[in-house]
Amino acid sequence: MAKLSTEELLGQFKELTLLELSEFVKAFEEEFGVTAAAPVAVAAAAGPGAPAEEAEVQDEFDVVLESAGEKKIQVIKEVRGLTSLGLKEAKDLVESAPKAILEKVDKAAAEKAKEALEGAGATVTLK
């Protein structure tokens, strides 16, 4: 049997259904004694004696709009710019504050969104 290139293998995988691909992954894991699961967070492996500060390193943040403030129209524009919401959806979101604008984003994106919303006059918290 000839050795397949990466491109040829990917082409073959594209033709599989999700169920077939799932079965392949299980068989691959059993055959080679590996796992395709995402690595477990280091905090979980730290053990019970590890300081709580190190075990709780937060890498995902929620940007929560607490209130729109005086300039609701500018806040709605910022919400539309940060999300893929339409005008009505963004307006409804701003009016239903406190409400999460972005969920599970990295720290840089959360800080940038917070800065933009606060610049428009909103009150924002990161969780």
PDB file of C-alpha atoms in Angstrom:
ATOM      1  CA  MET A   1       0.000   0.000   0.000  1.00  0.00           C
ATOM      2  CA  ALA A   2       1.378   3.394  -0.981  1.00  0.00           C
ATOM      3  CA  LYS A   3       1.930   6.032   1.662  1.00  0.00           C
ATOM      4  CA  LEU A   4      -0.696   8.821   1.496  1.00  0.00           C
ATOM      5  CA  SER A   5       0.252  12.473   1.757  1.00  0.00           C
ATOM      6  CA  THR A   6      -1.367  14.771   4.319  1.00  0.00           C
ATOM      7  CA  GLU A   7      -3.501  16.349   1.605  1.00  0.00           C
ATOM      8  CA  GLU A   8      -4.699  12.933   0.424  1.00  0.00           C
ATOM      9  CA  LEU A   9      -5.557  11.895   3.981  1.00  0.00           C
ATOM     10  CA  LEU A  10      -7.503  15.116   4.548  1.00  0.00           C
ATOM     11  CA  GLY A  11      -9.359  14.509   1.302  1.00  0.00           C
ATOM     12  CA  GLN A  12     -10.361  11.066   2.534  1.00  0.00           C
ATOM     13  CA  PHE A  13     -11.502  12.448   5.914  1.00  0.00           C
ATOM     14  CA  LYS A  14     -13.639  15.092   4.181  1.00  0.00           C
ATOM     15  CA  GLU A  15     -15.642  12.307   2.549  1.00  0.00           C
ATOM     16  CA  LEU A  16     -16.524  10.688   5.907  1.00  0.00           C
ATOM     17  CA  THR A  17     -19.682  11.430   7.860  1.00  0.00           C
ATOM     18  CA  LEU A  18     -19.321  12.709  11.408  1.00  0.00           C
ATOM     19  CA  LEU A  19     -20.324   9.310  12.766  1.00  0.00           C
ATOM     20  CA  GLU A  20     -17.710   7.544  10.635  1.00  0.00           C
ATOM     21  CA  LEU A  21     -15.069  10.071  11.667  1.00  0.00           C
ATOM     22  CA  SER A  22     -15.961   9.596  15.342  1.00  0.00           C
ATOM     23  CA  GLU A  23     -15.603   5.825  14.974  1.00  0.00           C
ATOM     24  CA  PHE A  24     -12.239   6.329  13.246  1.00  0.00           C
ATOM     25  CA  VAL A  25     -10.961   8.526  16.079  1.00  0.00           C
ATOM     26  CA  LYS A  26     -11.977   5.900  18.663  1.00  0.00           C
ATOM     27  CA  ALA A  27     -10.246   3.149  16.693  1.00  0.00           C
ATOM     28  CA  PHE A  28      -7.124   5.324  16.258  1.00  0.00           C
ATOM     29  CA  GLU A  29      -6.992   6.020  19.996  1.00  0.00           C
ATOM     30  CA  GLU A  30      -7.302   2.307  20.823  1.00  0.00           C
ATOM     31  CA  GLU A  31      -4.752   1.221  18.216  1.00  0.00           C
ATOM     32  CA  PHE A  32      -2.037   3.666  19.249  1.00  0.00           C
ATOM     33  CA  GLY A  33      -2.886   4.148  22.936  1.00  0.00           C
ATOM     34  CA  VAL A  34      -3.378   7.901  22.612  1.00  0.00           C
ATOM     35  CA  THR A  35      -6.239  10.299  23.164  1.00  0.00           C
ATOM     36  CA  ALA A  36      -7.529  13.072  20.918  1.00  0.00           C
ATOM     37  CA  ALA A  37      -9.087  14.927  23.881  1.00  0.00           C
ATOM     38  CA  ALA A  38      -7.941  18.441  24.702  1.00  0.00           C
ATOM     39  CA  PRO A  39      -5.176  18.576  27.313  1.00  0.00           C
ATOM     40  CA  VAL A  40      -6.344  18.886  30.901  1.00  0.00           C
ATOM     41  CA  ALA A  41      -5.703  22.278  32.458  1.00  0.00           C
ATOM     42  CA  VAL A  42      -2.534  22.538  34.517  1.00  0.00           C
ATOM     43  CA  ALA A  43      -4.593  23.796  37.460  1.00  0.00           C
ATOM     44  CA  ALA A  44      -6.358  20.430  37.729  1.00  0.00           C
ATOM     45  CA  ALA A  45      -3.020  18.621  37.864  1.00  0.00           C
ATOM     46  CA  ALA A  46      -1.638  20.956  40.533  1.00  0.00           C
ATOM     47  CA  GLY A  47      -3.192  18.891  43.304  1.00  0.00           C
ATOM     48  CA  PRO A  48      -4.705  19.790  46.670  1.00  0.00           C
ATOM     49  CA  GLY A  49      -1.527  21.377  48.094  1.00  0.00           C
ATOM     50  CA  ALA A  50      -1.263  24.039  45.377  1.00  0.00           C
ATOM     51  CA  PRO A  51      -2.073  27.662  46.232  1.00  0.00           C
ATOM     52  CA  ALA A  52      -5.525  28.777  45.109  1.00  0.00           C
ATOM     53  CA  GLU A  53      -4.083  31.711  43.148  1.00  0.00           C
ATOM     54  CA  GLU A  54      -2.149  29.444  40.806  1.00  0.00           C
ATOM     55  CA  ALA A  55      -5.011  26.975  40.425  1.00  0.00           C
ATOM     56  CA  GLU A  56      -7.470  29.641  39.269  1.00  0.00           C
ATOM     57  CA  VAL A  57      -5.759  31.347  36.352  1.00  0.00           C
ATOM     58  CA  GLN A  58      -8.593  32.829  34.338  1.00  0.00           C
ATOM     59  CA  ASP A  59      -8.133  32.891  30.580  1.00  0.00           C
ATOM     60  CA  GLU A  60     -11.721  33.401  29.449  1.00  0.00           C
ATOM     61  CA  PHE A  61     -13.761  36.470  30.320  1.00  0.00           C
ATOM     62  CA  ASP A  62     -17.344  37.643  29.928  1.00  0.00           C
ATOM     63  CA  VAL A  63     -17.922  41.312  29.107  1.00  0.00           C
ATOM     64  CA  VAL A  64     -21.067  42.339  30.991  1.00  0.00           C
ATOM     65  CA  LEU A  65     -22.890  45.591  30.256  1.00  0.00           C
ATOM     66  CA  GLU A  66     -24.137  46.887  33.606  1.00  0.00           C
ATOM     67  CA  SER A  67     -25.833  50.027  32.250  1.00  0.00           C
ATOM     68  CA  ALA A  68     -25.896  52.053  29.041  1.00  0.00           C
ATOM     69  CA  GLY A  69     -25.493  55.411  30.729  1.00  0.00           C
ATOM     70  CA  GLU A  70     -26.496  58.730  29.154  1.00  0.00           C
ATOM     71  CA  LYS A  71     -25.356  57.949  25.590  1.00  0.00           C
ATOM     72  CA  LYS A  72     -27.417  54.861  24.771  1.00  0.00           C
ATOM     73  CA  ILE A  73     -27.162  55.342  20.996  1.00  0.00           C
ATOM     74  CA  GLN A  74     -23.337  55.319  21.084  1.00  0.00           C
ATOM     75  CA  VAL A  75     -23.392  52.229  23.304  1.00  0.00           C
ATOM     76  CA  ILE A  76     -25.728  50.473  20.845  1.00  0.00           C
ATOM     77  CA  LYS A  77     -23.297  51.326  18.023  1.00  0.00           C
ATOM     78  CA  GLU A  78     -20.387  49.854  20.021  1.00  0.00           C
ATOM     79  CA  VAL A  79     -22.378  46.705  20.802  1.00  0.00           C
ATOM     80  CA  ARG A  80     -23.126  46.275  17.092  1.00  0.00           C
ATOM     81  CA  GLY A  81     -19.426  46.753  16.306  1.00  0.00           C
ATOM     82  CA  LEU A  82     -18.380  44.129  18.880  1.00  0.00           C
ATOM     83  CA  THR A  83     -21.011  41.570  17.929  1.00  0.00           C
ATOM     84  CA  SER A  84     -22.785  40.466  14.789  1.00  0.00           C
ATOM     85  CA  LEU A  85     -26.141  41.716  16.076  1.00  0.00           C
ATOM     86  CA  GLY A  86     -28.520  43.819  14.047  1.00  0.00           C
ATOM     87  CA  LEU A  87     -29.826  47.187  15.209  1.00  0.00           C
ATOM     88  CA  LYS A  88     -32.935  45.846  16.953  1.00  0.00           C
ATOM     89  CA  GLU A  89     -31.080  43.005  18.683  1.00  0.00           C
ATOM     90  CA  ALA A  90     -28.319  45.355  19.868  1.00  0.00           C
ATOM     91  CA  LYS A  91     -30.909  47.862  21.144  1.00  0.00           C
ATOM     92  CA  ASP A  92     -32.786  45.108  23.000  1.00  0.00           C
ATOM     93  CA  LEU A  93     -29.531  43.856  24.515  1.00  0.00           C
ATOM     94  CA  VAL A  94     -28.522  47.325  25.728  1.00  0.00           C
ATOM     95  CA  GLU A  95     -31.974  47.971  27.176  1.00  0.00           C
ATOM     96  CA  SER A  96     -31.973  44.656  29.063  1.00  0.00           C
ATOM     97  CA  ALA A  97     -28.751  45.488  30.975  1.00  0.00           C
ATOM     98  CA  PRO A  98     -27.167  44.014  32.998  1.00  0.00           C
ATOM     99  CA  LYS A  99     -26.429  41.566  30.201  1.00  0.00           C
ATOM    100  CA  ALA A 100     -23.376  39.755  28.809  1.00  0.00           C
ATOM    101  CA  ILE A 101     -22.185  41.308  25.546  1.00  0.00           C
ATOM    102  CA  LEU A 102     -19.299  38.904  24.854  1.00  0.00           C
ATOM    103  CA  GLU A 103     -18.765  35.524  26.490  1.00  0.00           C
ATOM    104  CA  LYS A 104     -15.620  33.436  26.875  1.00  0.00           C
ATOM    105  CA  VAL A 105     -13.219  35.792  25.131  1.00  0.00           C
ATOM    106  CA  ASP A 106      -9.518  36.209  25.905  1.00  0.00           C
ATOM    107  CA  LYS A 107      -8.302  38.962  28.209  1.00  0.00           C
ATOM    108  CA  ALA A 108      -7.068  41.264  25.419  1.00  0.00           C
ATOM    109  CA  ALA A 109     -10.401  41.143  23.580  1.00  0.00           C
ATOM    110  CA  ALA A 110     -12.320  41.659  26.827  1.00  0.00           C
ATOM    111  CA  GLU A 111     -10.213  44.686  27.796  1.00  0.00           C
ATOM    112  CA  LYS A 112     -10.593  46.184  24.315  1.00  0.00           C
ATOM    113  CA  ALA A 113     -14.393  45.714  24.390  1.00  0.00           C
ATOM    114  CA  LYS A 114     -14.607  47.172  27.898  1.00  0.00           C
ATOM    115  CA  GLU A 115     -12.587  50.216  26.850  1.00  0.00           C
ATOM    116  CA  ALA A 116     -14.751  50.786  23.761  1.00  0.00           C
ATOM    117  CA  LEU A 117     -18.013  50.477  25.692  1.00  0.00           C
ATOM    118  CA  GLU A 118     -16.837  52.702  28.527  1.00  0.00           C
ATOM    119  CA  GLY A 119     -15.665  55.241  25.960  1.00  0.00           C
ATOM    120  CA  ALA A 120     -19.248  55.348  24.677  1.00  0.00           C
ATOM    121  CA  GLY A 121     -20.529  55.993  28.205  1.00  0.00           C
ATOM    122  CA  ALA A 122     -21.514  52.507  29.384  1.00  0.00           C
ATOM    123  CA  THR A 123     -20.727  50.844  32.699  1.00  0.00           C
ATOM    124  CA  VAL A 124     -19.000  47.491  32.067  1.00  0.00           C
ATOM    125  CA  THR A 125     -17.578  44.692  34.206  1.00  0.00           C
ATOM    126  CA  LEU A 126     -15.414  41.712  33.308  1.00  0.00           C
ATOM    127  CA  LYS A 127     -16.230  38.349  34.854  1.00  0.00           C
TER     128      LYS A 127
END
